[in-house]
GROMACS .gro file of C-alpha atoms in nm:
model
  255
    1MET     CA    1   1.806  -0.067  -0.058
    2THR     CA    2   1.514  -0.233  -0.238
    3GLU     CA    3   1.632  -0.542  -0.421
    4GLY     CA    4   1.434  -0.705  -0.702
    5SER     CA    5   1.461  -1.068  -0.609
    6ALA     CA    6   1.181  -1.241  -0.794
    7ASP     CA    7   0.984  -1.200  -1.116
    8GLY     CA    8   0.679  -1.419  -1.146
    9ALA     CA    9   0.736  -1.768  -1.009
   10ALA     CA   10   1.046  -1.870  -1.198
   11TYR     CA   11   1.308  -1.594  -1.215
   12VAL     CA   12   1.545  -1.458  -0.950
   13ASN     CA   13   1.780  -1.168  -1.016
   14PRO     CA   14   2.119  -1.342  -1.047
   15LYS     CA   15   2.287  -1.045  -0.881
   16ALA     CA   16   2.053  -1.047  -0.581
   17GLY     CA   17   2.282  -1.236  -0.345
   18ALA     CA   18   2.583  -1.015  -0.407
   19GLN     CA   19   2.378  -0.697  -0.393
   20ILE     CA   20   2.214  -0.797  -0.065
   21LYS     CA   21   2.549  -0.878   0.094
   22ALA     CA   22   2.697  -0.549  -0.026
   23ALA     CA   23   2.402  -0.352   0.111
   24GLN     CA   24   2.418  -0.528   0.446
   25ALA     CA   25   2.794  -0.467   0.467
   26ALA     CA   26   2.728  -0.096   0.406
   27GLY     CA   27   2.472  -0.088   0.687
   28LEU     CA   28   2.175  -0.039   0.454
   29LYS     CA   29   1.827  -0.169   0.524
   30VAL     CA   30   1.741  -0.439   0.269
   31SER     CA   31   1.393  -0.486   0.129
   32LEU     CA   32   1.270  -0.708  -0.154
   33TYR     CA   33   1.022  -0.662  -0.436
   34HIS     CA   34   0.837  -0.915  -0.646
   35TYR     CA   35   0.717  -0.834  -0.999
   36ALA     CA   36   0.369  -0.983  -1.005
   37GLN     CA   37   0.265  -1.204  -1.296
   38TYR     CA   38  -0.002  -1.408  -1.124
   39SER     CA   39  -0.327  -1.519  -1.286
   40GLY     CA   40  -0.576  -1.645  -1.032
   41ALA     CA   41  -0.568  -1.704  -0.657
   42GLN     CA   42  -0.366  -2.027  -0.664
   43ASP     CA   43  -0.110  -1.880  -0.899
   44ALA     CA   44  -0.078  -1.581  -0.665
   45LYS     CA   45  -0.022  -1.811  -0.368
   46ASN     CA   46   0.242  -2.005  -0.562
   47GLU     CA   47   0.427  -1.681  -0.641
   48ALA     CA   48   0.407  -1.580  -0.274
   49ASP     CA   49   0.561  -1.911  -0.169
   50PHE     CA   50   0.835  -1.871  -0.428
   51PHE     CA   51   0.904  -1.518  -0.301
   52ALA     CA   52   0.912  -1.631   0.062
   53ASP     CA   53   1.145  -1.920  -0.023
   54THR     CA   54   1.373  -1.680  -0.211
   55ALA     CA   55   1.392  -1.447   0.090
   56ALA     CA   56   1.479  -1.740   0.314
   57LYS     CA   57   1.750  -1.847   0.070
   58TYR     CA   58   1.925  -1.515   0.134
   59ASN     CA   59   1.875  -1.543   0.511
   60LEU     CA   60   1.629  -1.254   0.523
   61GLY     CA   61   1.380  -1.278   0.806
   62THR     CA   62   1.005  -1.239   0.800
   63ASP     CA   63   1.043  -0.883   0.929
   64THR     CA   64   1.196  -0.785   0.592
   65VAL     CA   65   0.997  -0.527   0.395
   66VAL     CA   66   0.852  -0.712   0.095
   67VAL     CA   67   0.692  -0.529  -0.196
   68ALA     CA   68   0.430  -0.657  -0.438
   69ASP     CA   69   0.513  -0.478  -0.766
   70VAL     CA   70   0.171  -0.476  -0.932
   71GLU     CA   71   0.189  -0.304  -1.270
   72ASP     CA   72   0.187  -0.562  -1.550
   73SER     CA   73  -0.098  -0.483  -1.791
   74SER     CA   74  -0.153  -0.856  -1.854
   75LEU     CA   75  -0.274  -0.920  -1.497
   76PRO     CA   76  -0.637  -1.039  -1.524
   77ASP     CA   77  -0.744  -0.951  -1.169
   78PRO     CA   78  -0.470  -0.749  -0.999
   79TYR     CA   79  -0.682  -0.651  -0.699
   80ASN     CA   80  -0.802  -0.991  -0.580
   81ASP     CA   81  -0.490  -1.179  -0.687
   82THR     CA   82  -0.274  -0.931  -0.493
   83VAL     CA   83  -0.492  -0.990  -0.187
   84SER     CA   84  -0.430  -1.365  -0.229
   85PHE     CA   85  -0.056  -1.308  -0.279
   86GLN     CA   86  -0.025  -1.092   0.031
   87SER     CA   87  -0.244  -1.320   0.241
   88GLN     CA   88  -0.015  -1.612   0.160
   89LEU     CA   89   0.293  -1.406   0.249
   90ALA     CA   90   0.125  -1.314   0.578
   91ALA     CA   91   0.059  -1.684   0.639
   92ARG     CA   92   0.432  -1.740   0.589
   93GLY     CA   93   0.500  -1.474   0.854
   94PHE     CA   94   0.564  -1.170   0.632
   95ASN     CA   95   0.355  -0.881   0.761
   96ASN     CA   96   0.587  -0.594   0.672
   97GLN     CA   97   0.437  -0.567   0.326
   98VAL     CA   98   0.400  -0.287   0.070
   99THR     CA   99   0.197  -0.256  -0.250
  100TYR     CA  100   0.368  -0.075  -0.541
  101SER     CA  101   0.181   0.045  -0.848
  102MET     CA  102   0.107   0.344  -1.069
  103ALA     CA  103  -0.108   0.625  -0.933
  104SER     CA  104  -0.368   0.554  -1.202
  105TRP     CA  105  -0.415   0.198  -1.074
  106PHE     CA  106  -0.475   0.323  -0.720
  107TRP     CA  107  -0.722   0.580  -0.853
  108ALA     CA  108  -0.908   0.305  -1.038
  109ASN     CA  109  -0.900   0.070  -0.734
  110LYS     CA  110  -0.716  -0.192  -0.939
  111VAL     CA  111  -0.489  -0.270  -0.643
  112PRO     CA  112  -0.568  -0.306  -0.271
  113ARG     CA  113  -0.459  -0.068   0.005
  114ASN     CA  114  -0.462  -0.316   0.293
  115TYR     CA  115  -0.086  -0.255   0.332
  116PRO     CA  116   0.121   0.064   0.295
  117ILE     CA  117   0.142   0.185  -0.064
  118TRP     CA  118   0.433   0.297  -0.283
  119VAL     CA  119   0.307   0.513  -0.568
  120ALA     CA  120   0.475   0.573  -0.905
  121ASN     CA  121   0.372   0.911  -1.044
  122TYR     CA  122   0.611   1.114  -1.260
  123GLY     CA  123   0.619   1.479  -1.362
  124VAL     CA  124   0.406   1.604  -1.073
  125ASN     CA  125   0.472   1.774  -0.739
  126MET     CA  126   0.301   1.516  -0.517
  127PRO     CA  127   0.213   1.145  -0.528
  128GLY     CA  128  -0.149   1.208  -0.622
  129VAL     CA  129  -0.266   0.926  -0.393
  130ASP     CA  130  -0.342   1.008  -0.031
  131ASN     CA  131  -0.122   0.868   0.243
  132ALA     CA  132   0.140   0.706   0.025
  133THR     CA  133   0.423   0.554   0.227
  134ALA     CA  134   0.665   0.615  -0.060
  135TRP     CA  135   0.654   0.801  -0.391
  136GLN     CA  136   0.859   0.712  -0.698
  137TYR     CA  137   0.874   1.049  -0.872
  138THR     CA  138   1.108   0.967  -1.161
  139ASN     CA  139   1.263   0.681  -1.354
  140ASN     CA  140   1.540   0.899  -1.497
  141TYR     CA  141   1.707   1.068  -1.201
  142ASN     CA  142   1.974   1.315  -1.318
  143GLY     CA  143   1.943   1.172  -1.668
  144GLN     CA  144   2.091   0.838  -1.554
  145HIS     CA  145   1.781   0.621  -1.615
  146VAL     CA  146   1.764   0.546  -1.243
  147ASP     CA  147   1.442   0.529  -1.041
  148MET     CA  148   1.420   0.766  -0.745
  149SER     CA  149   1.166   0.775  -0.463
  150TYR     CA  150   1.078   0.962  -0.146
  151ASP     CA  151   1.043   0.735   0.159
  152PHE     CA  152   0.797   0.942   0.361
  153GLY     CA  153   0.770   0.724   0.669
  154GLY     CA  154   1.117   0.568   0.674
  155LEU     CA  155   0.982   0.221   0.597
  156PHE     CA  156   1.260   0.145   0.349
  157THR     CA  157   1.541   0.356   0.490
  158GLY     CA  158   1.461   0.390   0.859
  159THR     CA  159   1.461   0.771   0.813
  160SER     CA  160   1.157   0.977   0.721
  161SER     CA  161   1.177   1.233   0.442
  162SER     CA  162   1.208   1.573   0.605
  163SER     CA  163   1.038   1.897   0.509
  164THR     CA  164   1.244   2.150   0.316
  165GLY     CA  165   1.034   2.447   0.416
  166GLY     CA  166   0.727   2.567   0.600
  167THR     CA  167   0.656   2.603   0.968
  168ASN     CA  168   0.749   2.328   1.209
  169ILE     CA  169   0.427   2.266   1.395
  170ASP     CA  170   0.569   2.035   1.661
  171THR     CA  171   0.526   2.157   2.015
  172GLY     CA  172   0.712   1.864   2.170
  173THR     CA  173   0.860   1.554   2.005
  174PRO     CA  174   0.767   1.461   1.647
  175THR     CA  175   0.535   1.181   1.759
  176THR     CA  176   0.392   1.309   2.087
  177PRO     CA  177   0.380   1.689   2.080
  178THR     CA  178   0.260   1.876   2.387
  179VAL     CA  179  -0.094   2.005   2.336
  180THR     CA  180  -0.248   2.289   2.534
  181GLN     CA  181  -0.555   2.395   2.332
  182ASN     CA  182  -0.904   2.240   2.331
  183ALA     CA  183  -0.912   2.174   1.956
  184VAL     CA  184  -0.684   1.871   1.941
  185ALA     CA  185  -0.683   1.608   1.668
  186GLN     CA  186  -0.527   1.266   1.713
  187ILE     CA  187  -0.405   1.086   1.401
  188LYS     CA  188  -0.598   0.763   1.339
  189TYR     CA  189  -0.426   0.561   1.069
  190VAL     CA  190  -0.212   0.244   1.076
  191PRO     CA  191   0.019   0.183   1.376
  192GLY     CA  192   0.377   0.253   1.275
  193TYR     CA  193   0.281   0.473   0.981
  194GLY     CA  194   0.156   0.826   0.928
  195ILE     CA  195  -0.055   1.055   0.714
  196ALA     CA  196   0.063   1.325   0.477
  197LEU     CA  197   0.105   1.684   0.587
  198TRP     CA  198  -0.001   1.918   0.308
  199ASN     CA  199   0.075   2.274   0.201
  200GLY     CA  200  -0.278   2.394   0.127
  201TYR     CA  201  -0.587   2.177   0.118
  202ALA     CA  202  -0.825   1.997  -0.117
  203SER     CA  203  -0.734   2.028  -0.486
  204SER     CA  204  -0.485   2.310  -0.422
  205ARG     CA  205  -0.265   2.104  -0.190
  206SER     CA  206   0.094   1.991  -0.243
  207TYR     CA  207   0.296   1.752  -0.028
  208ALA     CA  208   0.481   1.930   0.255
  209GLY     CA  209   0.758   1.671   0.277
  210ARG     CA  210   0.664   1.491   0.599
  211THR     CA  211   0.413   1.264   0.765
  212LEU     CA  212   0.242   1.275   1.103
  213LYS     CA  213   0.253   0.947   1.291
  214HIS     CA  214  -0.047   0.740   1.392
  215ALA     CA  215  -0.165   0.828   1.746
  216SER     CA  216   0.023   1.160   1.758
  217ARG     CA  217  -0.184   1.461   1.874
  218TRP     CA  218  -0.186   1.806   1.718
  219LYS     CA  219  -0.335   2.147   1.789
  220VAL     CA  220  -0.588   2.253   1.529
  221LEU     CA  221  -0.590   2.628   1.469
  222LYS     CA  222  -0.873   2.642   1.216
  223GLN     CA  223  -1.078   2.423   0.988
  224THR     CA  224  -1.247   2.436   0.650
  225GLN     CA  225  -1.492   2.212   0.469
  226VAL     CA  226  -1.468   2.125   0.099
  227ASP     CA  227  -1.709   1.888  -0.076
  228GLY     CA  228  -1.828   1.754   0.257
  229HIS     CA  229  -1.478   1.681   0.390
  230TYR     CA  230  -1.307   1.870   0.672
  231TRP     CA  231  -0.947   1.989   0.661
  232TYR     CA  232  -0.752   2.105   0.968
  233ASN     CA  233  -0.493   2.379   0.972
  234LEU     CA  234  -0.195   2.314   1.201
  235GLY     CA  235  -0.013   2.641   1.147
  236GLY     CA  236   0.094   2.851   0.851
  237ASN     CA  237  -0.034   2.685   0.534
  238GLN     CA  238   0.000   2.330   0.665
  239TRP     CA  239  -0.311   2.112   0.664
  240ILE     CA  240  -0.424   1.755   0.727
  241GLU     CA  241  -0.734   1.563   0.626
  242ALA     CA  242  -0.980   1.533   0.916
  243GLN     CA  243  -1.097   1.189   0.799
  244TYR     CA  244  -0.766   1.044   0.927
  245THR     CA  245  -0.816   1.181   1.280
  246ASP     CA  246  -1.037   1.107   1.577
  247HIS     CA  247  -1.247   1.414   1.480
  248PRO     CA  248  -1.342   1.345   1.116
  249ASN     CA  249  -1.646   1.572   1.126
  250GLY     CA  250  -1.493   1.895   1.249
  251PHE     CA  251  -1.473   2.081   1.582
  252SER     CA  252  -1.776   2.275   1.704
  253SER     CA  253  -1.539   2.507   1.891
  254LEU     CA  254  -1.387   2.617   1.559
  255SER     CA  255  -1.716   2.669   1.375
   0.00000   0.00000   0.00000
């Protein structure tokens, strides 16, 4: 459950306390989001302090997932002010942070990617931003005007989104498969998170419904290069981007 607790530096959802208690009673993982309205570094720090104080008010620890909701068109400097906001939260002990915004803002580098990202992108078959931790794919699920997202890495739910098709390429456990071939790629990303597994590669790719964890190792069956970037095939039509592995420049054995 992701609860909207704070909006700017003055408003708290009046239902937050009851909703948090209900979620905890149901055994759900509670996370919080803050709708950013900051203007300048000091304002961003003030909002971070307000957010942290609000979390403490509801007895939520510093390990709680906290989301910076960065989408308001009035924000004068969303990138740098979000860095200031998140740095202040980190100073308060909150390091389980997420940045939420529209795909177009990530494309334009209007928001930072120093923490896992949650991308809003509707009417498409993939997030459109590489290595999204979560993807909000609609704001009108089943015609009920309800937002709905995929939680790829289990950050919000504790359970990763699973693939609904394709070939399972694991040769051991999901995070440490047994590897027997020479062409082996190890995922190099952010500890505790993973990279997207794709059906297809480059511009023809679509999300395969799962992520491969940082530090896991995978057999590479073949490779291809598009616009100077390598892609590795892990079986069937499932591919990963080489730039997020310990072999970003391809394998000579597969040339």
